[in-house]
Amino acid sequence: MRSAELKESLQLMAKQYGYMGTDFESQSSQDALSTPSKKFSSQWEKDVDDVQGTAQELVRIDERISDITAQADVIQNKIRETEVGSSEEEQLTNSYLQLTNERNTLVHRQEYYNIIETIRQTTSEIDDLRRRIDEVTQIADDIPRSNETKTATDRLMEDLSDAMKMKSNLVQKLFATEEEM
């Protein structure tokens, strides 16, 4: 009976956090003649899948932020040396503000990709926890379980729930970061 309860709990959690894959759906409920649906992936989902692209983008962003910081330091020093109120000071100040705006945009993009990386790690943790729960629940229901096994299973379920909540929070944070960009 415990296996059935755990599977039902997993199904409810999966529905709540949007993880309805073939692992949790019953195959008998799917009509053999039904039209297969195409999954539309958002950009962040594609970014989560593109490990190499994310790493390259983070390197590019980091390099550009370093360049901008160096340019901004040079411009700041020139502003200190120019005459107050001159047209040169105004041009340098405008250049400095443009660099600052570009750096702020890059920092938001960097935060976006850092969140993507954390989502990737959390998804991996969720998959691992599911695998471990599946291993524990493979024991037949008619075989009595020890309290240690029950406690371990409950702990795995709590860990899975926490990981799913964390991923959900990260996705919400990602959406907020996208709005700021």
C-alpha positions as a printed NumPy array, in Angstrom:
array([[  0.   ,   0.   ,   0.   ],
       [  2.866,   2.39 ,   0.742],
       [  4.111,   2.283,  -2.871],
       [  0.706,   3.265,  -4.189],
       [  0.509,   6.149,  -1.72 ],
       [  3.976,   7.363,  -2.697],
       [  3.188,   7.186,  -6.405],
       [ -0.022,   9.135,  -5.817],
       [  1.892,  11.753,  -3.802],
       [  4.455,  12.029,  -6.592],
       [  1.698,  12.48 ,  -9.16 ],
       [  0.104,  15.271,  -7.136],
       [  3.439,  17.038,  -6.642],
       [  4.292,  16.619, -10.296],
       [  0.984,  18.161, -11.35 ],
       [  1.43 ,  21.03 ,  -8.913],
       [  4.914,  21.889, -10.172],
       [  4.37 ,  21.099, -13.843],
       [  6.364,  17.878, -14.146],
       [  3.838,  15.682, -15.89 ],
       [  6.045,  13.429, -17.968],
       [  5.58 ,   9.818, -18.971],
       [  7.   ,   8.701, -15.62 ],
       [  3.886,   9.84 , -13.788],
       [  1.13 ,   9.465, -16.365],
       [ -0.633,   6.188, -16.656],
       [ -0.159,   4.666, -20.06 ],
       [ -3.687,   3.252, -20.097],
       [ -5.174,   6.738, -20.021],
       [ -3.512,   7.655, -23.294],
       [ -5.487,   6.858, -26.394],
       [ -3.423,   4.991, -28.976],
       [ -5.119,   6.927, -31.769],
       [ -4.712,  10.36 , -30.206],
       [ -2.765,  12.982, -32.07 ],
       [  0.668,  13.531, -30.588],
       [  1.07 ,  17.031, -29.279],
       [  4.065,  19.195, -29.963],
       [  5.716,  20.706, -26.93 ],
       [  6.506,  24.361, -27.284],
       [  9.649,  25.285, -25.416],
       [ 10.288,  28.747, -24.12 ],
       [ 13.698,  30.336, -24.526],
       [ 14.7  ,  29.668, -20.929],
       [ 13.926,  25.948, -21.361],
       [ 16.144,  25.889, -24.446],
       [ 18.855,  27.706, -22.491],
       [ 18.634,  25.117, -19.692],
       [ 19.22 ,  22.374, -22.272],
       [ 22.151,  24.222, -23.911],
       [ 24.952,  23.726, -21.374],
       [ 27.779,  24.731, -23.704],
       [ 25.948,  27.798, -25.035],
       [ 25.241,  29.014, -21.514],
       [ 28.884,  28.619, -20.498],
       [ 30.085,  30.462, -23.619],
       [ 27.59 ,  33.276, -23.074],
       [ 28.683,  33.682, -19.45 ],
       [ 32.326,  33.926, -20.562],
       [ 31.438,  36.533, -23.221],
       [ 29.414,  38.56 , -20.726],
       [ 32.212,  38.427, -18.148],
       [ 34.796,  39.559, -20.706],
       [ 32.578,  42.425, -21.892],
       [ 31.898,  43.558, -18.317],
       [ 35.662,  43.63 , -17.708],
       [ 36.176,  45.698, -20.88 ],
       [ 33.411,  48.115, -19.927],
       [ 34.794,  48.511, -16.411],
       [ 38.25 ,  49.328, -17.785],
       [ 36.807,  51.843, -20.282],
       [ 34.646,  53.422, -17.568],
       [ 37.68 ,  53.84 , -15.299],
       [ 39.609,  55.588, -18.086],
       [ 36.667,  57.886, -18.831],
       [ 36.218,  58.67 , -15.145],
       [ 39.866,  59.711, -14.883],
       [ 39.49 ,  61.912, -17.977],
       [ 36.367,  63.534, -16.511],
       [ 38.355,  64.502, -13.404],
       [ 40.996,  66.144, -15.6  ],
       [ 38.605,  68.14 , -17.806],
       [ 37.23 ,  71.568, -17.132],
       [ 33.928,  71.575, -15.254],
       [ 30.998,  72.435, -17.537],
       [ 32.937,  72.026, -20.783],
       [ 31.543,  70.201, -23.811],
       [ 34.298,  67.595, -23.432],
       [ 33.123,  66.847, -19.896],
       [ 29.554,  66.495, -21.175],
       [ 30.641,  64.071, -23.922],
       [ 32.711,  62.026, -21.484],
       [ 29.825,  61.922, -19.006],
       [ 27.449,  60.726, -21.737],
       [ 29.936,  58.024, -22.743],
       [ 30.29 ,  56.991, -19.123],
       [ 26.506,  56.753, -18.708],
       [ 26.208,  54.642, -21.867],
       [ 28.849,  52.259, -20.559],
       [ 27.099,  52.092, -17.189],
       [ 23.781,  51.262, -18.864],
       [ 25.416,  48.562, -20.983],
       [ 27.111,  47.099, -17.903],
       [ 23.771,  47.029, -16.045],
       [ 22.157,  45.193, -18.971],
       [ 25.011,  42.69 , -19.01 ],
       [ 24.723,  42.147, -15.256],
       [ 21.029,  41.29 , -15.721],
       [ 21.91 ,  38.854, -18.519],
       [ 24.631,  37.348, -16.334],
       [ 22.122,  36.884, -13.511],
       [ 19.72 ,  35.244, -16.004],
       [ 22.34 ,  32.698, -17.074],
       [ 23.395,  32.055, -13.472],
       [ 19.759,  31.259, -12.632],
       [ 19.62 ,  28.989, -15.707],
       [ 22.658,  27.121, -14.364],
       [ 21.033,  26.742, -10.937],
       [ 17.817,  25.482, -12.568],
       [ 19.878,  22.932, -14.497],
       [ 21.488,  21.687, -11.275],
       [ 18.129,  21.575,  -9.477],
       [ 16.561,  19.636, -12.354],
       [ 19.397,  17.136, -12.161],
       [ 18.826,  16.808,  -8.417],
       [ 15.084,  16.258,  -9.007],
       [ 15.824,  13.52 , -11.545],
       [ 18.231,  11.842,  -9.111],
       [ 15.705,  11.992,  -6.268],
       [ 13.005,  10.508,  -8.5  ],
       [ 15.335,   7.673,  -9.467],
       [ 16.134,   6.988,  -5.81 ],
       [ 12.443,   7.071,  -4.865],
       [ 11.668,   4.65 ,  -7.693],
       [ 14.345,   2.29 ,  -6.361],
       [ 12.907,   2.434,  -2.851],
       [  9.308,   1.965,  -3.987],
       [ 10.101,  -1.06 ,  -6.169],
       [  9.81 ,  -3.266,  -3.094],
       [  6.576,  -5.242,  -3.249],
       [  3.729,  -3.954,  -1.088],
       [  3.234,  -7.308,   0.639],
       [  6.754,  -7.238,   2.091],
       [  6.815,  -5.346,   5.387],
       [  9.136,  -2.361,   5.466],
       [ 11.307,  -1.364,   8.347],
       [ 10.88 ,   1.959,  10.064],
       [ 14.286,   2.961,   8.71 ],
       [ 13.136,   2.344,   5.145],
       [  9.928,   4.292,   5.735],
       [ 11.872,   7.167,   7.278],
       [ 14.352,   7.172,   4.392],
       [ 11.498,   7.184,   1.866],
       [  9.757,  10.03 ,   3.668],
       [ 13.012,  11.997,   3.722],
       [ 13.479,  11.444,  -0.02 ],
       [  9.918,  12.655,  -0.617],
       [ 10.585,  15.777,   1.459],
       [ 13.822,  16.401,  -0.442],
       [ 11.992,  16.   ,  -3.751],
       [  9.265,  18.385,  -2.653],
       [ 11.882,  20.938,  -1.545],
       [ 13.763,  20.613,  -4.837],
       [ 10.567,  21.106,  -6.84 ],
       [  9.686,  24.187,  -4.79 ],
       [ 13.209,  25.519,  -5.289],
       [ 12.957,  25.044,  -9.055],
       [  9.567,  26.74 ,  -9.092],
       [ 11.01 ,  29.7  ,  -7.154],
       [ 14.001,  29.862,  -9.508],
       [ 11.718,  29.947, -12.539],
       [  9.736,  32.797, -10.966],
       [ 12.994,  34.641, -10.248],
       [ 14.042,  33.995, -13.85 ],
       [ 10.807,  35.534, -15.141],
       [ 11.379,  38.602, -12.949],
       [ 14.938,  38.9  , -14.266],
       [ 13.693,  38.626, -17.86 ],
       [ 11.281,  41.508, -17.221],
       [ 14.147,  43.676, -15.962],
       [ 16.23 ,  43.031, -19.085]])
